[in-house]
mmCIF file of N, CA and C in Angstrom:
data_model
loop_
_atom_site.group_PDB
_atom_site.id
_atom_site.type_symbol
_atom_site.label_atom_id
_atom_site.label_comp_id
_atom_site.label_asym_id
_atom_site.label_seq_id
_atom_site.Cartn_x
_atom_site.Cartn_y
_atom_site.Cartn_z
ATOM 1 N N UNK A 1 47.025 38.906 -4.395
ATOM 2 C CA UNK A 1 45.760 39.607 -4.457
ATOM 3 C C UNK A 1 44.786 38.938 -5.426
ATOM 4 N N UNK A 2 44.920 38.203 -6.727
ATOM 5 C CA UNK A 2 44.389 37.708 -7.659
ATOM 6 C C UNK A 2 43.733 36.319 -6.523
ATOM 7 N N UNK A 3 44.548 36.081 -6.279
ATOM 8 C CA UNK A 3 44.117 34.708 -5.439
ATOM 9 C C UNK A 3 42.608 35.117 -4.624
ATOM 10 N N UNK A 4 43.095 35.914 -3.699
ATOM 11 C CA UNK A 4 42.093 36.540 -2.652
ATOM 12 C C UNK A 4 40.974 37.071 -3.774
ATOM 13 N N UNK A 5 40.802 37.592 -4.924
ATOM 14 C CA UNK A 5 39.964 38.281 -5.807
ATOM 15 C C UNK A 5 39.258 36.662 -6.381
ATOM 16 N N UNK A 6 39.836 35.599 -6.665
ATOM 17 C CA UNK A 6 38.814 34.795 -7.070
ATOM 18 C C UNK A 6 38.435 34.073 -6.153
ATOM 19 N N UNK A 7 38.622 33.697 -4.733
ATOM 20 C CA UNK A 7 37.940 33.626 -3.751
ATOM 21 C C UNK A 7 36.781 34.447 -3.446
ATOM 22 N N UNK A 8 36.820 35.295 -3.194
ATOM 23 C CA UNK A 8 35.552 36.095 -3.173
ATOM 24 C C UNK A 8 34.724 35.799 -4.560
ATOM 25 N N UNK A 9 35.307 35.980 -5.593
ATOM 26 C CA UNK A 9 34.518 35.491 -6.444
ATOM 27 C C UNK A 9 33.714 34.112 -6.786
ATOM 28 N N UNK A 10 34.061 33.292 -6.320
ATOM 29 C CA UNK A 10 33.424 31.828 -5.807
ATOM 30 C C UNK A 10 32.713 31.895 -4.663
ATOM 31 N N UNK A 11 33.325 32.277 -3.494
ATOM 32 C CA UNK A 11 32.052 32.845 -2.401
ATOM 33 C C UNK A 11 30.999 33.364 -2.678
ATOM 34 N N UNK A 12 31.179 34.107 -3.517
ATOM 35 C CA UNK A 12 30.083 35.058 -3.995
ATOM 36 C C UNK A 12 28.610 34.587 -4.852
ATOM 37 N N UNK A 13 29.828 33.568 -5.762
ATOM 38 C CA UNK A 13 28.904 32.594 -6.805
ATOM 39 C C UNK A 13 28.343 31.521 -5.825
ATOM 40 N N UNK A 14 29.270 30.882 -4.986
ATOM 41 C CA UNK A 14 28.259 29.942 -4.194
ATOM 42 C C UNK A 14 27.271 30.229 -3.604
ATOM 43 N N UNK A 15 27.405 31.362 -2.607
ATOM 44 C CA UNK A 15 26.604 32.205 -1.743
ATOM 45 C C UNK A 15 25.102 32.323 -2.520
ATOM 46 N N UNK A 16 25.400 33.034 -3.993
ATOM 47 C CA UNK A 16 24.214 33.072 -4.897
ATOM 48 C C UNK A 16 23.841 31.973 -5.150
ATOM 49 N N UNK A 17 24.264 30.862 -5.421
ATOM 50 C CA UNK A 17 23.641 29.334 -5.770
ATOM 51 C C UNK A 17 22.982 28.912 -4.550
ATOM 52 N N UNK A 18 23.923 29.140 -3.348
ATOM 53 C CA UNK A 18 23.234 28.730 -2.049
ATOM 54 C C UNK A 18 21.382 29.652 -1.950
ATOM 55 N N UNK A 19 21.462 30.778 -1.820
ATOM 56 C CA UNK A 19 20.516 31.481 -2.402
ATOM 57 C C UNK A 19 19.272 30.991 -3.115
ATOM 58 N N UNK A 20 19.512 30.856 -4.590
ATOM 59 C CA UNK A 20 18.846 30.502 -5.609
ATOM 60 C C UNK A 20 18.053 29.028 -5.032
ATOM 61 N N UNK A 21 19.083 28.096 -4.542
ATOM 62 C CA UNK A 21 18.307 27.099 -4.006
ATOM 63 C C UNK A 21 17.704 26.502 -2.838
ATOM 64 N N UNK A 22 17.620 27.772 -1.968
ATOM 65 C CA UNK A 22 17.280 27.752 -0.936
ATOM 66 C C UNK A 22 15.653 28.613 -1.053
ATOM 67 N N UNK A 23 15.727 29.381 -2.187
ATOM 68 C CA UNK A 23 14.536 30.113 -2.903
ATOM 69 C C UNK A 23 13.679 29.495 -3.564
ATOM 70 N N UNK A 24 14.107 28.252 -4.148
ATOM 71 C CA UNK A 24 13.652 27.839 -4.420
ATOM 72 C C UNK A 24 13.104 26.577 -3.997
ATOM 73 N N UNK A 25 13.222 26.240 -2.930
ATOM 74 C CA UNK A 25 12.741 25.419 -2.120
ATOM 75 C C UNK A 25 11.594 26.047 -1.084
ATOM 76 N N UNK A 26 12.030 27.164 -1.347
ATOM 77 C CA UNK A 26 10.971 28.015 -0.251
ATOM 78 C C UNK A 26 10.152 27.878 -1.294
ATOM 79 N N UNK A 27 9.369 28.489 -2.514
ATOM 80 C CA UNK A 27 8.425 28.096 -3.763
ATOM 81 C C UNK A 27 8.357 26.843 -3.900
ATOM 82 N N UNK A 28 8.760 26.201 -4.540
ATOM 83 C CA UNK A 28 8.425 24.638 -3.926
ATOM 84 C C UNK A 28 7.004 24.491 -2.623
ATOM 85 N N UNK A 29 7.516 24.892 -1.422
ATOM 86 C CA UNK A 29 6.968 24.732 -0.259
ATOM 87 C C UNK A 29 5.394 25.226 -0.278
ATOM 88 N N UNK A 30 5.610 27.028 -0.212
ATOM 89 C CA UNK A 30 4.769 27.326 -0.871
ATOM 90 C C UNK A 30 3.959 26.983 -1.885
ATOM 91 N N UNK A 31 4.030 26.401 -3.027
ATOM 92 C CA UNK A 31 3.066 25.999 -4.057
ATOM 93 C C UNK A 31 2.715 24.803 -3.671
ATOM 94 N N UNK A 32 3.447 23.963 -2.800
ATOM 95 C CA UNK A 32 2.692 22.774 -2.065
ATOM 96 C C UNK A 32 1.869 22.574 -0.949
ATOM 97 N N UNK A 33 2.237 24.328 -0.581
ATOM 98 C CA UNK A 33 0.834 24.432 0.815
ATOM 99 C C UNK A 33 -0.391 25.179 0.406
ATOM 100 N N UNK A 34 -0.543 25.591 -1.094
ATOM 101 C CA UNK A 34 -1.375 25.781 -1.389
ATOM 102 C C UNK A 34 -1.918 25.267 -2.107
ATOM 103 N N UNK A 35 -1.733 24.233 -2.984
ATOM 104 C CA UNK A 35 -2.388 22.613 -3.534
ATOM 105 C C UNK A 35 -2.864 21.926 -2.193
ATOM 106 N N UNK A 36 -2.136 22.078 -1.140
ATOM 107 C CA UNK A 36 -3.085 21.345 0.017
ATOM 108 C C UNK A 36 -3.832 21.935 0.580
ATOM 109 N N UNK A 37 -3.960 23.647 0.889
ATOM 110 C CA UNK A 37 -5.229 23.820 1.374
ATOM 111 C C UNK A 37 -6.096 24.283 -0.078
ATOM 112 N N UNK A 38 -5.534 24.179 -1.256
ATOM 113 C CA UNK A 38 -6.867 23.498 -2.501
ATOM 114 C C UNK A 38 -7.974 22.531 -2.158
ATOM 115 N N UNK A 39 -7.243 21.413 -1.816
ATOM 116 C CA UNK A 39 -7.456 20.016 -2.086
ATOM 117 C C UNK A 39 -8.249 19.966 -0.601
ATOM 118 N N UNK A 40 -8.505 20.801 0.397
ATOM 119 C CA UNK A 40 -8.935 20.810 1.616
ATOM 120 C C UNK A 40 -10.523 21.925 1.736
ATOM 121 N N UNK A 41 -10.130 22.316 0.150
ATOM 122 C CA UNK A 41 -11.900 23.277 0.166
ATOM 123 C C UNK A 41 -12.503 22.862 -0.800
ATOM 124 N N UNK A 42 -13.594 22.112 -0.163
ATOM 125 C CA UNK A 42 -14.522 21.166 -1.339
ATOM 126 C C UNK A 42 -15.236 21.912 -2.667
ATOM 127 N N UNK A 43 -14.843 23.236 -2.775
ATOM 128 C CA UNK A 43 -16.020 23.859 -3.828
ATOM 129 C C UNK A 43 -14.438 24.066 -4.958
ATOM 130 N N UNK A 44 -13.222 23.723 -4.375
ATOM 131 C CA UNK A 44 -11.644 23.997 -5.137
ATOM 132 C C UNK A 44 -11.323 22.279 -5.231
ATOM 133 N N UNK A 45 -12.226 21.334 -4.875
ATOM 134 C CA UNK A 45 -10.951 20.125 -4.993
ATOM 135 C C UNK A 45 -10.593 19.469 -6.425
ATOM 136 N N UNK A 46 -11.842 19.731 -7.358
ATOM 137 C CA UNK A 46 -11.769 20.098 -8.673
ATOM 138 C C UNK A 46 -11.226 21.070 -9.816
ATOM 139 N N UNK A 47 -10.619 21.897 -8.928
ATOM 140 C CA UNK A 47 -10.538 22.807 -9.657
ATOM 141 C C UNK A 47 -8.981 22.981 -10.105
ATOM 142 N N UNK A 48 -8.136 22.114 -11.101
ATOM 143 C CA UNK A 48 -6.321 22.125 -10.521
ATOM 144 C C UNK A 48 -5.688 23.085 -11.034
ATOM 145 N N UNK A 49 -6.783 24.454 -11.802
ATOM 146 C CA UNK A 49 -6.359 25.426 -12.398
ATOM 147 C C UNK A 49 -6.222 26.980 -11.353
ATOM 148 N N UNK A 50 -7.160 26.646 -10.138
ATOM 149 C CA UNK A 50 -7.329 27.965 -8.964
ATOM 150 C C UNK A 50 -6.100 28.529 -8.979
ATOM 151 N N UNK A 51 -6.238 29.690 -8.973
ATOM 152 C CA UNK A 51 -5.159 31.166 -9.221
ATOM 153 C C UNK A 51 -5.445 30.943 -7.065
ATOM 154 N N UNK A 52 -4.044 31.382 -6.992
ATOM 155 C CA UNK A 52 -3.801 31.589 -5.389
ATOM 156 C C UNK A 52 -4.770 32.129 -4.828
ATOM 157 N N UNK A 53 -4.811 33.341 -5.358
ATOM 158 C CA UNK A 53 -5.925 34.429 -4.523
ATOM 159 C C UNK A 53 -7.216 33.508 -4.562
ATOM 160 N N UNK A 54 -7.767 32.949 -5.535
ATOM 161 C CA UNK A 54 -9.052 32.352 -5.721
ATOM 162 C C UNK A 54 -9.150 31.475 -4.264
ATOM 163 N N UNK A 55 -7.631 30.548 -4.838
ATOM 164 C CA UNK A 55 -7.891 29.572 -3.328
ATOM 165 C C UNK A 55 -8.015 29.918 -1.871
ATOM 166 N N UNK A 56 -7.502 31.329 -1.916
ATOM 167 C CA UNK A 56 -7.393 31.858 -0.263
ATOM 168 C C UNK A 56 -8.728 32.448 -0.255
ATOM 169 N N UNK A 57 -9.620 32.966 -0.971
ATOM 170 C CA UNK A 57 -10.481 33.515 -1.192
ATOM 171 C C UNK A 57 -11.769 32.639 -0.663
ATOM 172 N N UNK A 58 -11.433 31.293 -0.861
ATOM 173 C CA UNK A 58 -12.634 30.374 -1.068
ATOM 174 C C UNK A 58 -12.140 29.112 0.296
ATOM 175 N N UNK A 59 -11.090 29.157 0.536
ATOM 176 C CA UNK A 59 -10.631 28.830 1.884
ATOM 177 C C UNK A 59 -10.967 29.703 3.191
ATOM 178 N N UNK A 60 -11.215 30.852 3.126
ATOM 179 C CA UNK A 60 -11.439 31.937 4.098
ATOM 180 C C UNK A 60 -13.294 31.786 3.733
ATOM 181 N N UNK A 61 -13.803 31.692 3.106
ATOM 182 C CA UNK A 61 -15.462 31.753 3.136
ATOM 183 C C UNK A 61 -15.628 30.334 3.609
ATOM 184 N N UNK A 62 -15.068 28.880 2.780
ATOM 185 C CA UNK A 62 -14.906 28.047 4.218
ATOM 186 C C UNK A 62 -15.176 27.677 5.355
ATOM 187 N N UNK A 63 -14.101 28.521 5.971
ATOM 188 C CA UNK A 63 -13.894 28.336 7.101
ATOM 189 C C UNK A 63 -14.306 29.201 7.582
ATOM 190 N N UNK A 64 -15.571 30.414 7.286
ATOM 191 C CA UNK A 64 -16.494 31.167 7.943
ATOM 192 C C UNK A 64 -17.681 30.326 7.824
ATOM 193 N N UNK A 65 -17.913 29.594 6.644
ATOM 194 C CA UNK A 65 -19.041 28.462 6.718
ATOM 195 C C UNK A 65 -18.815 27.551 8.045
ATOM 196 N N UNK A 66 -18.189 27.174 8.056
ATOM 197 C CA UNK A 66 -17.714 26.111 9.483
ATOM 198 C C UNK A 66 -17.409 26.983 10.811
ATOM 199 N N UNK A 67 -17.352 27.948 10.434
ATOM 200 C CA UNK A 67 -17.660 28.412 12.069
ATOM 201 C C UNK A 67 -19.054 28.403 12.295
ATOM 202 N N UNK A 68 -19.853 29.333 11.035
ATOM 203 C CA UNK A 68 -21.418 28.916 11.292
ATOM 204 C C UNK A 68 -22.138 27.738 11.845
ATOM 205 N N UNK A 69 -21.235 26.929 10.859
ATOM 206 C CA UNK A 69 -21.933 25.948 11.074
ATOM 207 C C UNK A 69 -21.828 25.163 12.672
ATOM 208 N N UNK A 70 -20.603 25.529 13.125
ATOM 209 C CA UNK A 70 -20.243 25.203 14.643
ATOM 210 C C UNK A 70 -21.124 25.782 15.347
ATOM 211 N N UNK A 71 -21.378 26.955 15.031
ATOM 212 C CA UNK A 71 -22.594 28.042 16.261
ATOM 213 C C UNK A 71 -23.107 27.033 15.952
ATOM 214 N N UNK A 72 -24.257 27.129 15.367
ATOM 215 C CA UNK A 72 -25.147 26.397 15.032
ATOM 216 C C UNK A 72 -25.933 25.696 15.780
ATOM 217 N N UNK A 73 -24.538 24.609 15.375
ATOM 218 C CA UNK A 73 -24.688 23.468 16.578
ATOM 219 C C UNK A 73 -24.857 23.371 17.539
ATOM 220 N N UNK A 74 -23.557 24.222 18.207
ATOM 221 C CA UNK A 74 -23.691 24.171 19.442
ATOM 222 C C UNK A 74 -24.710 25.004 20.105
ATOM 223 N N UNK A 75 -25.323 25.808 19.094
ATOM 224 C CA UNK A 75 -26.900 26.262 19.715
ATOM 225 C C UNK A 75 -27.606 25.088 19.852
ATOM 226 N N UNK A 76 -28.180 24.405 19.041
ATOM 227 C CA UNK A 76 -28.423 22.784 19.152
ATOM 228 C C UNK A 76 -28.443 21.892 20.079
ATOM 229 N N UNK A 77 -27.407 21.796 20.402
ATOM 230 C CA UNK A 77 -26.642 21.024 21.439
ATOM 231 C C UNK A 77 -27.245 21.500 22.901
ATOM 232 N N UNK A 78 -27.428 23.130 23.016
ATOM 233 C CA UNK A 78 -27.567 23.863 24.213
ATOM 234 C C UNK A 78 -28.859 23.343 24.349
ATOM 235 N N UNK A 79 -29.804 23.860 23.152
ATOM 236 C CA UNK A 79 -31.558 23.334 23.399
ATOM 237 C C UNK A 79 -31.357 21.596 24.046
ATOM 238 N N UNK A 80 -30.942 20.845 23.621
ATOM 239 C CA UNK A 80 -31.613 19.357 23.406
ATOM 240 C C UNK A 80 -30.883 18.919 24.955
ATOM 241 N N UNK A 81 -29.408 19.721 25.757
ATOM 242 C CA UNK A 81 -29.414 19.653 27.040
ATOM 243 C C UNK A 81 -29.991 20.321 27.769
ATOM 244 N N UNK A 82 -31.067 21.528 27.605
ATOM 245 C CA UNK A 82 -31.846 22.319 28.267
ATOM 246 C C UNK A 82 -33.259 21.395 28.831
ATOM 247 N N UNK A 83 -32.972 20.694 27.908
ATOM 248 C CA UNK A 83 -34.642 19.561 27.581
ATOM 249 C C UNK A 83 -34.999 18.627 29.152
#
């Protein structure tokens, strides 16, 4: 029974190590997909201190700027083939 009791107890500990570094690779990941969409919003590419929220904050106004700016265009585009 002692036998079977520190088996589980090593399962248990690996299982948690397996865990721990599988968690931590997920953070890792995460903090590297958000240094890249940093480094992808020009008013943040300066900035290497942006708090998360800031960066999602200013990534989402962004990319409402660039949709504008797509209408826009392609209003643009519509006039100058209307011509």
């Amino acid at each position: 029974e002692d036998d079977e009791e520190e088996i589980d107890v090593v399962t248990d500990s690996e299982r948690r190590r397996n865990h721990n570094i599988l968690e931590r690779q997920r953070r890792n990941d995460l903090r590297s997909s958000f240094l890249t969409l940093r480094d992808h919003v020009p008013e943040l590419v300066k900035n290497e201190k942006a708090a998360k929220v800031v960066i999602l904050k200013k990534a989402t106004e962004y990319v409402h700027s660039l949709q504008a700016e797509e209408q826009k265009l392609l209003l643009e585009k519509e006039k100058l083939q209307a011509r």
